[in-house]
Short mmCIF file of C-alpha atoms in Angstrom, two decimals:
data_model
loop_
_atom_site.label_atom_id
_atom_site.label_comp_id
_atom_site.label_asym_id
_atom_site.label_seq_id
_atom_site.Cartn_x
_atom_site.Cartn_y
_atom_site.Cartn_z
CA MET A 1 -0.01 0.01 0.00
CA ASN A 2 1.54 3.35 -1.04
CA VAL A 3 1.20 6.65 0.81
CA LEU A 4 -1.86 7.75 -1.10
CA ASP A 5 -3.64 4.42 -0.49
CA GLN A 6 -2.90 4.81 3.23
CA ILE A 7 -4.26 8.34 3.33
CA VAL A 8 -7.43 7.46 1.37
CA ALA A 9 -8.06 4.50 3.67
CA GLY A 10 -8.11 6.78 6.66
CA VAL A 11 -10.30 9.31 4.82
CA VAL A 12 -12.85 6.56 4.09
CA GLU A 13 -12.98 5.49 7.78
CA ASP A 14 -13.45 9.12 8.96
CA LEU A 15 -16.05 9.75 6.20
CA THR A 16 -18.09 6.59 7.29
CA GLN A 17 -18.19 8.07 10.81
CA ARG A 18 -19.37 11.55 9.66
CA MET A 19 -22.02 10.01 7.34
CA SER A 20 -23.41 8.10 10.32
CA GLU A 21 -23.56 11.35 12.37
CA THR A 22 -24.86 13.69 9.68
CA PRO A 23 -27.14 12.15 7.11
CA LEU A 24 -26.98 13.43 3.48
CA SER A 25 -30.54 14.73 3.87
CA LEU A 26 -29.35 17.25 6.50
CA LEU A 27 -26.48 18.38 4.22
CA ARG A 28 -28.96 18.80 1.39
CA SER A 29 -31.16 21.05 3.55
CA ARG A 30 -28.17 23.15 4.58
CA VAL A 31 -27.14 23.59 1.00
CA VAL A 32 -30.58 24.95 0.04
CA ASP A 33 -30.12 27.78 2.56
CA MET A 34 -26.55 28.59 1.47
CA PRO A 35 -25.84 31.74 -0.57
CA PRO A 36 -24.52 30.96 -4.12
CA ALA A 37 -20.96 29.84 -4.34
CA LEU A 38 -18.37 32.41 -5.44
CA ASP A 39 -16.83 31.95 -8.96
CA PRO A 40 -13.03 32.07 -8.67
CA MET A 41 -12.42 31.81 -12.43
CA PRO A 42 -12.48 35.56 -13.25
CA ALA A 43 -9.79 36.20 -10.62
CA PHE A 44 -7.79 33.22 -11.83
CA ARG A 45 -7.91 34.56 -15.40
CA GLU A 46 -6.58 38.07 -14.51
CA PRO A 47 -3.21 38.98 -16.02
CA GLY A 48 -0.22 37.98 -13.94
CA VAL A 49 -0.31 35.14 -11.48
CA ALA A 50 -3.00 34.35 -8.96
CA ILE A 51 -2.29 32.75 -5.61
CA ILE A 52 -4.30 30.10 -3.78
CA ALA A 53 -3.01 30.40 -0.22
CA GLU A 54 -3.35 27.34 2.01
CA VAL A 55 -4.15 26.84 5.66
CA LYS A 56 -1.95 23.86 6.28
CA ARG A 57 -0.85 22.62 9.72
CA LYS A 58 1.16 19.52 8.77
CA SER A 59 1.81 17.09 5.97
CA PRO A 60 2.83 13.46 5.59
CA SER A 61 6.24 14.48 4.15
CA LYS A 62 7.27 17.23 6.51
CA GLY A 63 5.23 16.53 9.67
CA GLU A 64 4.24 19.57 11.77
CA LEU A 65 4.50 22.77 9.74
CA ALA A 66 2.86 25.47 11.87
CA ASP A 67 0.76 25.90 14.98
CA ILE A 68 -2.35 27.52 13.45
CA SER A 69 -4.62 28.37 16.37
CA ASP A 70 -6.71 30.76 14.40
CA PRO A 71 -7.21 29.67 10.81
CA ALA A 72 -9.61 32.57 10.16
CA ALA A 73 -6.99 35.11 11.11
CA LEU A 74 -4.39 33.47 8.87
CA ALA A 75 -6.86 33.45 5.99
CA GLY A 76 -7.46 37.12 6.62
CA GLN A 77 -3.73 37.86 6.28
CA TYR A 78 -3.70 35.81 3.05
CA ALA A 79 -6.60 37.83 1.65
CA GLY A 80 -4.97 41.06 2.75
CA GLY A 81 -1.79 40.15 0.94
CA GLY A 82 -3.64 39.64 -2.40
CA ALA A 83 -4.50 35.92 -2.44
CA SER A 84 -7.27 35.14 -4.97
CA ALA A 85 -8.57 32.15 -3.03
CA ILE A 86 -7.94 30.38 0.21
CA SER A 87 -7.33 26.60 0.39
CA VAL A 88 -8.37 24.84 3.56
CA LEU A 89 -7.07 21.33 4.23
CA THR A 90 -9.90 19.35 5.94
CA GLU A 91 -8.17 15.97 6.14
CA ARG A 92 -7.62 15.17 9.80
CA ARG A 93 -5.18 12.36 10.18
CA HIS A 94 -2.31 13.41 8.02
CA PHE A 95 -2.83 17.17 7.62
CA GLY A 96 -4.44 18.21 10.91
CA GLY A 97 -7.40 19.79 9.22
CA SER A 98 -11.21 19.84 9.82
CA LEU A 99 -14.50 21.06 8.52
CA ALA A 100 -14.42 23.46 11.43
CA ASP A 101 -11.37 25.15 9.86
CA LEU A 102 -13.39 25.45 6.68
CA ASP A 103 -16.27 27.06 8.57
CA ALA A 104 -13.94 29.54 10.34
CA VAL A 105 -12.32 30.63 7.12
CA ARG A 106 -15.52 30.92 5.15
CA ASN A 107 -16.97 33.17 7.84
CA HIS A 108 -13.99 35.49 7.79
CA VAL A 109 -13.08 36.14 4.12
CA ASP A 110 -15.02 37.25 1.14
CA ILE A 111 -12.95 35.52 -1.56
CA ALA A 112 -13.32 32.02 -2.89
CA VAL A 113 -12.50 29.08 -0.54
CA LEU A 114 -11.27 25.69 -1.65
CA ARG A 115 -11.94 22.54 0.27
CA LYS A 116 -8.83 20.57 -0.13
CA ASP A 117 -9.23 16.87 0.78
CA PHE A 118 -9.17 13.42 -0.67
CA ILE A 119 -12.62 13.38 -2.14
CA VAL A 120 -13.76 9.92 -3.14
CA ASP A 121 -17.53 10.13 -2.44
CA PRO A 122 -20.26 12.57 -3.56
CA TYR A 123 -21.15 13.06 0.12
CA GLN A 124 -17.91 15.06 0.51
CA LEU A 125 -19.04 17.52 -2.14
CA TRP A 126 -22.26 18.13 -0.33
CA GLU A 127 -20.20 18.61 2.79
CA ALA A 128 -17.97 21.13 1.00
CA ARG A 129 -20.90 23.21 -0.16
CA ALA A 130 -22.79 22.96 3.19
CA HIS A 131 -19.65 24.29 4.93
CA GLY A 132 -19.24 27.21 2.50
CA ALA A 133 -16.69 25.96 0.00
CA ASP A 134 -16.74 27.49 -3.47
CA ILE A 135 -14.08 25.14 -4.93
CA ALA A 136 -13.49 21.40 -4.40
CA LEU A 137 -10.33 19.42 -5.20
CA LEU A 138 -10.83 16.29 -7.26
CA MET A 139 -7.81 14.06 -7.75
CA VAL A 140 -7.81 12.08 -10.95
CA VAL A 141 -5.52 9.45 -9.50
CA SER A 142 -8.17 8.56 -6.85
CA LEU A 143 -11.22 8.36 -9.19
CA SER A 144 -12.33 6.23 -12.11
CA ASP A 145 -13.51 7.95 -15.25
CA SER A 146 -17.18 7.45 -14.35
CA GLN A 147 -16.58 8.68 -10.86
CA LEU A 148 -14.79 11.78 -12.11
CA ALA A 149 -17.64 12.56 -14.54
CA ASP A 150 -20.24 12.10 -11.80
CA MET A 151 -18.26 14.37 -9.38
CA LEU A 152 -17.94 17.06 -12.01
CA GLY A 153 -21.64 16.88 -12.71
CA LEU A 154 -22.40 17.16 -8.97
CA CYS A 155 -20.02 20.13 -8.69
CA ASP A 156 -22.00 21.87 -11.52
CA GLU A 157 -25.28 21.06 -9.68
CA LEU A 158 -23.92 22.51 -6.43
CA GLY A 159 -22.34 25.53 -7.94
CA LEU A 160 -18.89 24.29 -6.94
CA THR A 161 -15.84 24.90 -9.15
CA ALA A 162 -13.81 21.73 -9.46
CA LEU A 163 -9.96 21.98 -9.30
CA VAL A 164 -9.08 18.76 -11.01
CA GLU A 165 -5.59 17.62 -10.10
CA SER A 166 -3.23 15.48 -12.27
CA HIS A 167 0.34 14.27 -12.00
CA THR A 168 0.78 12.57 -15.40
CA ALA A 169 -0.11 13.25 -19.05
CA GLU A 170 -2.55 10.35 -18.97
CA GLU A 171 -4.38 11.92 -15.94
CA ILE A 172 -4.54 15.28 -17.63
CA GLY A 173 -6.16 13.60 -20.67
CA ARG A 174 -8.75 11.99 -18.42
CA ALA A 175 -9.46 15.29 -16.71
CA VAL A 176 -9.89 17.08 -20.01
CA ASP A 177 -12.13 14.30 -21.40
CA ALA A 178 -14.32 14.66 -18.32
CA GLY A 179 -14.75 18.34 -18.95
CA ALA A 180 -12.47 19.94 -16.38
CA LYS A 181 -11.70 23.62 -16.95
CA LEU A 182 -9.59 24.30 -13.85
CA LEU A 183 -6.69 21.93 -14.09
CA GLY A 184 -4.07 21.41 -11.43
CA ILE A 185 -0.62 19.86 -12.04
CA ASN A 186 0.85 18.58 -8.81
CA ALA A 187 4.68 18.48 -8.72
CA ARG A 188 4.33 16.04 -5.80
CA ASP A 189 3.77 12.39 -6.61
CA LEU A 190 1.28 11.48 -3.90
CA THR A 191 2.13 7.79 -4.08
CA THR A 192 5.74 8.53 -3.05
CA LEU A 193 5.65 12.15 -1.79
CA ASN A 194 8.54 13.05 -4.11
CA VAL A 195 8.51 16.57 -5.51
CA ASP A 196 9.84 17.60 -8.84
CA ARG A 197 8.74 21.07 -10.05
CA SER A 198 9.85 20.31 -13.63
CA VAL A 199 6.81 17.96 -13.80
CA PHE A 200 4.71 21.10 -14.39
CA ALA A 201 6.91 22.27 -17.25
CA GLU A 202 6.68 18.84 -18.92
CA LEU A 203 2.92 18.48 -18.56
CA VAL A 204 1.44 21.99 -19.02
CA ALA A 205 1.49 21.57 -22.85
CA PHE A 206 -1.25 18.86 -22.39
CA VAL A 207 -3.56 21.37 -20.90
CA PRO A 208 -5.86 22.79 -23.64
CA GLU A 209 -6.01 26.52 -24.46
CA GLY A 210 -8.75 28.29 -22.52
CA SER A 211 -8.33 26.12 -19.36
CA VAL A 212 -6.87 27.67 -16.20
CA ARG A 213 -3.62 25.99 -15.27
CA VAL A 214 -2.70 25.58 -11.61
CA ALA A 215 0.76 24.75 -10.32
CA GLU A 216 0.74 22.85 -7.07
CA SER A 217 3.55 21.95 -4.58
CA GLY A 218 7.28 22.71 -4.60
CA VAL A 219 7.17 26.49 -3.83
CA ALA A 220 9.95 27.65 -1.45
CA SER A 221 10.59 31.14 -2.70
CA PRO A 222 9.28 33.93 -5.00
CA LYS A 223 11.57 32.69 -7.78
CA ASP A 224 9.72 29.39 -7.81
CA VAL A 225 6.44 31.16 -8.37
CA ALA A 226 8.03 33.19 -11.16
CA GLN A 227 9.28 30.05 -12.76
CA TYR A 228 5.91 28.32 -12.64
CA HIS A 229 4.30 31.42 -14.17
CA HIS A 230 7.00 31.50 -16.91
CA TRP A 231 6.23 27.87 -17.67
CA GLY A 232 2.47 28.75 -18.06
CA ALA A 233 0.83 28.72 -14.66
CA ASP A 234 -2.07 31.04 -14.26
CA VAL A 235 -2.46 30.11 -10.62
CA VAL A 236 -0.05 28.78 -7.99
CA LEU A 237 -1.14 26.97 -4.85
CA ILE A 238 1.11 27.61 -1.89
CA GLY A 239 0.97 26.18 1.60
CA GLU A 240 4.19 25.36 3.45
CA ALA A 241 6.13 28.40 2.32
CA LEU A 242 3.35 30.70 3.63
CA VAL A 243 2.63 29.10 6.96
CA ARG A 244 6.33 29.06 7.77
CA SER A 245 7.00 32.56 6.49
CA GLY A 246 6.27 34.46 9.64
CA ASP A 247 4.64 37.22 7.64
CA PRO A 248 2.22 35.53 5.18
CA ARG A 249 0.67 38.87 4.04
CA THR A 250 4.08 40.23 2.85
CA ALA A 251 5.09 36.75 1.54
CA ILE A 252 2.13 36.61 -0.78
CA ARG A 253 2.80 40.12 -2.12
CA ARG A 254 6.41 39.08 -2.84
CA PHE A 255 5.21 35.95 -4.62
CA ILE A 256 2.87 37.94 -6.85
CA GLU A 257 5.43 40.62 -7.55
CA ALA A 258 8.08 38.12 -8.51
CA ALA A 259 5.83 36.57 -11.15
CA ASN A 260 4.93 39.93 -12.57
CA VAL A 261 8.40 41.33 -13.16
#
């Protein structure tokens, strides 16, 4: 069992528990009362580079990253620095996240919020919208073609924008065939946790014109963001470098400025 399989196994166990505590019917009723989801695509298509800034406490590869006692305050700093969206990790076992973090961030910022998790069941998309997410991460590696198509259809129904993540050319092809328009290329191989930023440069050509291209993982400095943008990234998702920066508001500004020189 590789690292990704281990993570997903834990996600399924936790999901089973939540489903027993909160029936889908209750989530559906909550969604009916939610205001419409925000559309992040106009901000992502603006000239220059857009930043998705991540609330991230820990990771399987690095362990503890930051003591984030107030995710809402951190998200406020991200928004103040110019982030176009906030990513909130909600996976508990390996990333230390929760749906409570998602609630806190949603209630504090007025820009789009991404639920970042290992989504393998439609129930999780209903959860995402019920807790205020505007964007949901879908990983091609974890879904069959039919599952991916169904998930994208449900995202449309709920008003969610799907960030569809790939790590290989074959996965990008599957994402495109399923109708994805916001395509992430992850420099981290989730089966091994190895990071190679050049993966983005190699794969971006497989993303069709008109799609929004998101670079994920491997950012340590402003020059990394600038390089991703030079390779064709419209959006860069950054977590570790921000939570460890000590001044995330200023760090985001520097990331944006570096790409726009």
